[in-house]
Amino acid sequence: MSDGDGNSNDGDGPGDDIVLAELDDEALVAQMHDDLYDGLGDEIFEGTNLLLGRGWGPQRVLDEALVEGMRIVGIDFRDGILFVPEVLLAANAMKAGMSVLRPLLAETGAEPIGTVVIGTVKGDIPDIGKNLVAMMMEGAGFEVFDLGVNTDVDEFFAALDKHKPDILGMSALLTTTMPYMKVVIDTLKERGRRDDYIVMVGGAPLNEEFAMAVGADAYCRDAAIAAATAASLVSARRLAS
């Protein structure tokens, strides 16, 4: 992790000795992965602009510099190497890069690979894991509508009606709120709309068996897997239609 100067490179000296503009593309991307890991938003903003200035397209910068960096963060969060405050810093650093890339991606006319409505279920407040999933999905090319925390059935349905997503994502951190996921899914069934959406669930106390029991399409144990699973499920559904 980071040392006292905010640098994650072992043996490379303090972070302020590294001049990003002097690095070649490969070294710059590697440094951006380190800077994302350490939550250094200013450096991510600079590195993003440097790569664009060298002729990289916005999608390439997103995929190779930001999404890959956040994938590493997601894996270490899953494995207990990183913790919530560090992941939050990394997510905020990625936002600095996305602030540059988002309008450029929109200008290219690139269609999102899918649309996601995501929220933490009613009664549940922690949202770091959900935020990371939303960030990774956005980085993977999805348009994401984040409903925040303590989301009830009516709020989920209002968002489904408004955004018409491919995916409904629900998160829970507390065992006491996990059953609310079934409430939402059962309401979808009652209203004849269950087949309209891919339903993905996640959160620390969940597992594959629970997801299947409540009628979800997928359980994802971490943000990196969630983004990959979402892309795979949307692709499969479109091929089948």
Tab-separated table of N, CA and C in Angstrom, residues 13-119:
chain	number	residue	atom	x	y	z
A	13	GLY	N	11.059	5.498	-4.776
A	13	GLY	CA	11.193	6.797	-4.141
A	13	GLY	C	9.845	7.419	-3.888
A	14	PRO	N	9.830	8.591	-3.242
A	14	PRO	CA	8.585	9.257	-2.928
A	14	PRO	C	7.776	9.552	-4.169
A	15	GLY	N	6.439	9.615	-3.978
A	15	GLY	CA	5.540	9.838	-5.092
A	15	GLY	C	5.826	11.126	-5.824
A	16	ASP	N	6.273	12.165	-5.098
A	16	ASP	CA	6.472	13.438	-5.790
A	16	ASP	C	7.768	13.450	-6.607
A	17	ASP	N	8.565	12.371	-6.583
A	17	ASP	CA	9.735	12.261	-7.455
A	17	ASP	C	9.340	11.739	-8.842
A	18	ILE	N	8.123	11.202	-8.959
A	18	ILE	CA	7.675	10.628	-10.219
A	18	ILE	C	6.993	11.712	-11.041
A	19	VAL	N	7.530	11.981	-12.219
A	19	VAL	CA	6.925	12.942	-13.138
A	19	VAL	C	6.161	12.132	-14.179
A	20	LEU	N	4.848	12.163	-14.086
A	20	LEU	CA	4.031	11.316	-14.951
A	20	LEU	C	4.307	11.566	-16.426
A	21	ALA	N	4.513	12.808	-16.786
A	21	ALA	CA	4.714	13.156	-18.197
A	21	ALA	C	5.992	12.552	-18.767
A	22	GLU	N	6.928	12.157	-17.901
A	22	GLU	CA	8.192	11.581	-18.364
A	22	GLU	C	8.118	10.074	-18.556
A	23	LEU	N	7.014	9.455	-18.143
A	23	LEU	CA	6.873	8.004	-18.264
A	23	LEU	C	6.368	7.640	-19.658
A	24	ASP	N	6.835	6.498	-20.174
A	24	ASP	CA	6.257	6.027	-21.425
A	24	ASP	C	4.858	5.467	-21.136
A	25	ASP	N	4.150	5.114	-22.199
A	25	ASP	CA	2.751	4.732	-22.026
A	25	ASP	C	2.587	3.555	-21.060
A	26	GLU	N	3.408	2.531	-21.246
A	26	GLU	CA	3.281	1.339	-20.400
A	26	GLU	C	3.538	1.671	-18.936
A	27	ALA	N	4.591	2.443	-18.678
A	27	ALA	CA	4.917	2.811	-17.306
A	27	ALA	C	3.856	3.745	-16.725
A	28	LEU	N	3.305	4.621	-17.536
A	28	LEU	CA	2.273	5.541	-17.068
A	28	LEU	C	1.020	4.789	-16.653
A	29	VAL	N	0.620	3.823	-17.468
A	29	VAL	CA	-0.563	3.028	-17.116
A	29	VAL	C	-0.325	2.260	-15.818
A	30	ALA	N	0.852	1.669	-15.678
A	30	ALA	CA	1.178	0.948	-14.441
A	30	ALA	C	1.154	1.891	-13.238
A	31	GLN	N	1.686	3.105	-13.428
A	31	GLN	CA	1.673	4.079	-12.338
A	31	GLN	C	0.245	4.504	-11.990
A	32	MET	N	-0.603	4.611	-13.008
A	32	MET	CA	-2.004	4.964	-12.745
A	32	MET	C	-2.707	3.868	-11.953
A	33	HIS	N	-2.364	2.614	-12.224
A	33	HIS	CA	-2.924	1.529	-11.416
A	33	HIS	C	-2.517	1.714	-9.950
A	34	ASP	N	-1.241	2.039	-9.734
A	34	ASP	CA	-0.760	2.270	-8.373
A	34	ASP	C	-1.460	3.474	-7.740
A	35	ASP	N	-1.634	4.536	-8.534
A	35	ASP	CA	-2.246	5.754	-8.002
A	35	ASP	C	-3.721	5.542	-7.686
A	36	LEU	N	-4.403	4.750	-8.507
A	36	LEU	CA	-5.782	4.390	-8.176
A	36	LEU	C	-5.821	3.621	-6.857
A	37	TYR	N	-4.918	2.676	-6.728
A	37	TYR	CA	-4.839	1.856	-5.518
A	37	TYR	C	-4.664	2.730	-4.288
A	38	ASP	N	-3.904	3.821	-4.449
A	38	ASP	CA	-3.636	4.722	-3.333
A	38	ASP	C	-4.630	5.879	-3.249
A	39	GLY	N	-5.601	5.916	-4.161
A	39	GLY	CA	-6.635	6.933	-4.085
A	39	GLY	C	-6.164	8.327	-4.425
A	40	LEU	N	-5.256	8.462	-5.375
A	40	LEU	CA	-4.669	9.764	-5.711
A	40	LEU	C	-5.397	10.363	-6.915
A	41	GLY	N	-6.444	11.102	-6.644
A	41	GLY	CA	-7.299	11.636	-7.695
A	41	GLY	C	-6.606	12.610	-8.623
A	42	ASP	N	-5.765	13.485	-8.087
A	42	ASP	CA	-5.082	14.465	-8.933
A	42	ASP	C	-4.186	13.775	-9.948
A	43	GLU	N	-3.500	12.718	-9.514
A	43	GLU	CA	-2.622	11.988	-10.411
A	43	GLU	C	-3.418	11.237	-11.480
A	44	ILE	N	-4.568	10.699	-11.110
A	44	ILE	CA	-5.412	10.008	-12.088
A	44	ILE	C	-5.942	11.001	-13.120
A	45	PHE	N	-6.336	12.157	-12.674
A	45	PHE	CA	-6.804	13.208	-13.583
A	45	PHE	C	-5.698	13.571	-14.574
A	46	GLU	N	-4.464	13.755	-14.047
A	46	GLU	CA	-3.333	14.115	-14.908
A	46	GLU	C	-2.992	12.991	-15.877
A	47	GLY	N	-2.924	11.767	-15.367
A	47	GLY	CA	-2.571	10.640	-16.214
A	47	GLY	C	-3.587	10.412	-17.321
A	48	THR	N	-4.859	10.575	-16.999
A	48	THR	CA	-5.910	10.431	-18.010
A	48	THR	C	-5.705	11.427	-19.140
A	49	ASN	N	-5.443	12.676	-18.790
A	49	ASN	CA	-5.229	13.707	-19.799
A	49	ASN	C	-3.947	13.463	-20.604
A	50	LEU	N	-2.908	12.942	-19.938
A	50	LEU	CA	-1.671	12.644	-20.654
A	50	LEU	C	-1.884	11.576	-21.717
A	51	LEU	N	-2.589	10.510	-21.362
A	51	LEU	CA	-2.831	9.440	-22.330
A	51	LEU	C	-3.683	9.937	-23.492
A	52	LEU	N	-4.688	10.733	-23.199
A	52	LEU	CA	-5.511	11.298	-24.277
A	52	LEU	C	-4.657	12.171	-25.193
A	53	GLY	N	-3.750	12.939	-24.573
A	53	GLY	CA	-2.873	13.805	-25.353
A	53	GLY	C	-1.894	13.045	-26.229
A	54	ARG	N	-1.648	11.783	-25.880
A	54	ARG	CA	-0.750	10.943	-26.682
A	54	ARG	C	-1.500	10.157	-27.754
A	55	GLY	N	-2.759	10.475	-27.922
A	55	GLY	CA	-3.527	9.850	-28.985
A	55	GLY	C	-4.347	8.644	-28.576
A	56	TRP	N	-4.376	8.322	-27.292
A	56	TRP	CA	-5.220	7.221	-26.836
A	56	TRP	C	-6.685	7.638	-26.946
A	57	GLY	N	-7.527	6.732	-27.389
A	57	GLY	CA	-8.962	6.990	-27.379
A	57	GLY	C	-9.507	6.878	-25.969
A	58	PRO	N	-10.623	7.540	-25.697
A	58	PRO	CA	-11.178	7.501	-24.338
A	58	PRO	C	-11.537	6.102	-23.872
A	59	GLN	N	-12.016	5.243	-24.785
A	59	GLN	CA	-12.372	3.886	-24.379
A	59	GLN	C	-11.135	3.100	-23.967
A	60	ARG	N	-10.030	3.298	-24.672
A	60	ARG	CA	-8.798	2.592	-24.330
A	60	ARG	C	-8.280	3.060	-22.972
A	61	VAL	N	-8.320	4.359	-22.720
A	61	VAL	CA	-7.889	4.878	-21.419
A	61	VAL	C	-8.747	4.274	-20.317
A	62	LEU	N	-10.047	4.248	-20.554
A	62	LEU	CA	-10.969	3.690	-19.570
A	62	LEU	C	-10.643	2.231	-19.278
A	63	ASP	N	-10.510	1.441	-20.343
A	63	ASP	CA	-10.327	0.002	-20.162
A	63	ASP	C	-8.976	-0.341	-19.535
A	64	GLU	N	-7.894	0.229	-20.089
A	64	GLU	CA	-6.560	-0.206	-19.700
A	64	GLU	C	-6.020	0.494	-18.453
A	65	ALA	N	-6.392	1.750	-18.250
A	65	ALA	CA	-5.848	2.487	-17.116
A	65	ALA	C	-6.773	2.468	-15.905
A	66	LEU	N	-8.073	2.713	-16.131
A	66	LEU	CA	-8.984	2.866	-14.997
A	66	LEU	C	-9.662	1.555	-14.602
A	67	VAL	N	-10.324	0.900	-15.550
A	67	VAL	CA	-11.055	-0.320	-15.198
A	67	VAL	C	-10.106	-1.399	-14.690
A	68	GLU	N	-8.964	-1.557	-15.340
A	68	GLU	CA	-8.006	-2.564	-14.886
A	68	GLU	C	-7.484	-2.229	-13.491
A	69	GLY	N	-7.232	-0.947	-13.234
A	69	GLY	CA	-6.797	-0.543	-11.899
A	69	GLY	C	-7.836	-0.836	-10.845
A	70	MET	N	-9.105	-0.549	-11.161
A	70	MET	CA	-10.174	-0.811	-10.195
A	70	MET	C	-10.428	-2.307	-10.035
A	71	ARG	N	-10.139	-3.083	-11.060
A	71	ARG	CA	-10.260	-4.541	-10.927
A	71	ARG	C	-9.298	-5.046	-9.859
A	72	ILE	N	-8.085	-4.507	-9.866
A	72	ILE	CA	-7.089	-4.890	-8.859
A	72	ILE	C	-7.564	-4.485	-7.469
A	73	VAL	N	-8.104	-3.289	-7.363
A	73	VAL	CA	-8.648	-2.817	-6.084
A	73	VAL	C	-9.761	-3.748	-5.604
A	74	GLY	N	-10.659	-4.114	-6.534
A	74	GLY	CA	-11.774	-4.982	-6.168
A	74	GLY	C	-11.332	-6.338	-5.665
A	75	ILE	N	-10.315	-6.899	-6.298
A	75	ILE	CA	-9.806	-8.204	-5.876
A	75	ILE	C	-9.190	-8.116	-4.478
A	76	ASP	N	-8.400	-7.070	-4.231
A	76	ASP	CA	-7.760	-6.940	-2.912
A	76	ASP	C	-8.771	-6.599	-1.826
A	77	PHE	N	-9.853	-5.922	-2.192
A	77	PHE	CA	-10.941	-5.679	-1.231
A	77	PHE	C	-11.609	-6.999	-0.873
A	78	ARG	N	-11.867	-7.813	-1.876
A	78	ARG	CA	-12.475	-9.127	-1.646
A	78	ARG	C	-11.602	-9.989	-0.746
A	79	ASP	N	-10.281	-9.919	-0.958
A	79	ASP	CA	-9.355	-10.785	-0.237
A	79	ASP	C	-8.923	-10.222	1.120
A	80	GLY	N	-9.469	-9.081	1.506
A	80	GLY	CA	-9.160	-8.520	2.814
A	80	GLY	C	-7.836	-7.793	2.899
A	81	ILE	N	-7.251	-7.474	1.740
A	81	ILE	CA	-5.993	-6.723	1.723
A	81	ILE	C	-6.269	-5.226	1.833
A	82	LEU	N	-7.337	-4.797	1.181
A	82	LEU	CA	-7.803	-3.414	1.293
A	82	LEU	C	-9.088	-3.378	2.112
A	83	PHE	N	-9.340	-2.242	2.723
A	83	PHE	CA	-10.525	-2.091	3.549
A	83	PHE	C	-11.364	-0.919	3.054
A	84	VAL	N	-12.521	-0.747	3.668
A	84	VAL	CA	-13.508	0.203	3.172
A	84	VAL	C	-12.950	1.608	2.926
A	85	PRO	N	-12.218	2.230	3.863
A	85	PRO	CA	-11.743	3.596	3.592
A	85	PRO	C	-10.838	3.677	2.368
A	86	GLU	N	-10.013	2.652	2.165
A	86	GLU	CA	-9.093	2.655	1.025
A	86	GLU	C	-9.848	2.461	-0.294
A	87	VAL	N	-10.857	1.623	-0.272
A	87	VAL	CA	-11.651	1.409	-1.480
A	87	VAL	C	-12.419	2.680	-1.841
A	88	LEU	N	-12.920	3.374	-0.826
A	88	LEU	CA	-13.625	4.625	-1.077
A	88	LEU	C	-12.700	5.650	-1.727
A	89	LEU	N	-11.471	5.721	-1.257
A	89	LEU	CA	-10.492	6.630	-1.862
A	89	LEU	C	-10.217	6.255	-3.313
A	90	ALA	N	-10.083	4.966	-3.574
A	90	ALA	CA	-9.828	4.514	-4.943
A	90	ALA	C	-11.011	4.859	-5.853
A	91	ALA	N	-12.230	4.647	-5.358
A	91	ALA	CA	-13.414	4.957	-6.156
A	91	ALA	C	-13.494	6.446	-6.464
A	92	ASN	N	-13.150	7.271	-5.488
A	92	ASN	CA	-13.161	8.721	-5.711
A	92	ASN	C	-12.081	9.132	-6.709
A	93	ALA	N	-10.933	8.446	-6.663
A	93	ALA	CA	-9.878	8.738	-7.630
A	93	ALA	C	-10.330	8.384	-9.040
A	94	MET	N	-11.033	7.276	-9.180
A	94	MET	CA	-11.527	6.908	-10.504
A	94	MET	C	-12.500	7.955	-11.022
A	95	LYS	N	-13.289	8.534	-10.134
A	95	LYS	CA	-14.224	9.585	-10.552
A	95	LYS	C	-13.488	10.748	-11.206
A	96	ALA	N	-12.276	11.033	-10.727
A	96	ALA	CA	-11.494	12.121	-11.320
A	96	ALA	C	-11.179	11.821	-12.780
A	97	GLY	N	-10.836	10.574	-13.067
A	97	GLY	CA	-10.588	10.189	-14.446
A	97	GLY	C	-11.857	10.150	-15.268
A	98	MET	N	-12.942	9.658	-14.670
A	98	MET	CA	-14.210	9.572	-15.382
A	98	MET	C	-14.753	10.952	-15.722
A	99	SER	N	-14.435	11.954	-14.908
A	99	SER	CA	-14.907	13.313	-15.200
A	99	SER	C	-14.345	13.813	-16.524
A	100	VAL	N	-13.159	13.319	-16.871
A	100	VAL	CA	-12.543	13.669	-18.155
A	100	VAL	C	-13.117	12.810	-19.279
A	101	LEU	N	-13.279	11.513	-19.016
A	101	LEU	CA	-13.631	10.570	-20.070
A	101	LEU	C	-15.110	10.561	-20.425
A	102	ARG	N	-15.969	10.796	-19.446
A	102	ARG	CA	-17.405	10.636	-19.684
A	102	ARG	C	-17.906	11.478	-20.860
A	103	PRO	N	-17.607	12.780	-20.907
A	103	PRO	CA	-18.097	13.560	-22.059
A	103	PRO	C	-17.470	13.130	-23.381
A	104	LEU	N	-16.232	12.664	-23.336
A	104	LEU	CA	-15.583	12.205	-24.565
A	104	LEU	C	-16.219	10.917	-25.072
A	105	LEU	N	-16.552	10.033	-24.153
A	105	LEU	CA	-17.217	8.792	-24.538
A	105	LEU	C	-18.590	9.088	-25.128
A	106	ALA	N	-19.279	10.069	-24.545
A	106	ALA	CA	-20.598	10.449	-25.061
A	106	ALA	C	-20.481	11.014	-26.476
A	107	GLU	N	-19.424	11.776	-26.726
A	107	GLU	CA	-19.224	12.383	-28.053
A	107	GLU	C	-19.004	11.339	-29.137
A	108	THR	N	-18.419	10.221	-28.758
A	108	THR	CA	-18.146	9.182	-29.758
A	108	THR	C	-19.433	8.498	-30.201
A	109	GLY	N	-20.509	8.737	-29.453
A	109	GLY	CA	-21.780	8.116	-29.787
A	109	GLY	C	-21.844	6.652	-29.428
A	110	ALA	N	-20.881	6.206	-28.644
A	110	ALA	CA	-20.858	4.802	-28.249
A	110	ALA	C	-22.054	4.495	-27.339
A	111	GLU	N	-22.805	3.498	-27.746
A	111	GLU	CA	-23.958	3.104	-26.943
A	111	GLU	C	-23.475	2.322	-25.716
A	112	PRO	N	-24.087	2.554	-24.547
A	112	PRO	CA	-23.735	1.727	-23.383
A	112	PRO	C	-24.081	0.269	-23.668
A	113	ILE	N	-23.322	-0.627	-23.076
A	113	ILE	CA	-23.587	-2.044	-23.338
A	113	ILE	C	-24.838	-2.517	-22.617
A	114	GLY	N	-25.346	-1.693	-21.718
A	114	GLY	CA	-26.555	-2.020	-20.996
A	114	GLY	C	-26.843	-0.959	-19.950
A	115	THR	N	-27.998	-1.084	-19.325
A	115	THR	CA	-28.420	-0.126	-18.310
A	115	THR	C	-28.701	-0.870	-17.014
A	116	VAL	N	-28.285	-0.258	-15.911
A	116	VAL	CA	-28.407	-0.889	-14.603
A	116	VAL	C	-29.089	0.066	-13.626
A	117	VAL	N	-30.067	-0.435	-12.896
A	117	VAL	CA	-30.598	0.242	-11.723
A	117	VAL	C	-30.109	-0.539	-10.513
A	118	ILE	N	-29.474	0.160	-9.563
A	118	ILE	CA	-28.891	-0.537	-8.413
A	118	ILE	C	-29.189	0.227	-7.132
A	119	GLY	N	-29.407	-0.497	-6.059
A	119	GLY	CA	-29.641	0.147	-4.766
A	119	GLY	C	-29.430	-0.821	-3.632
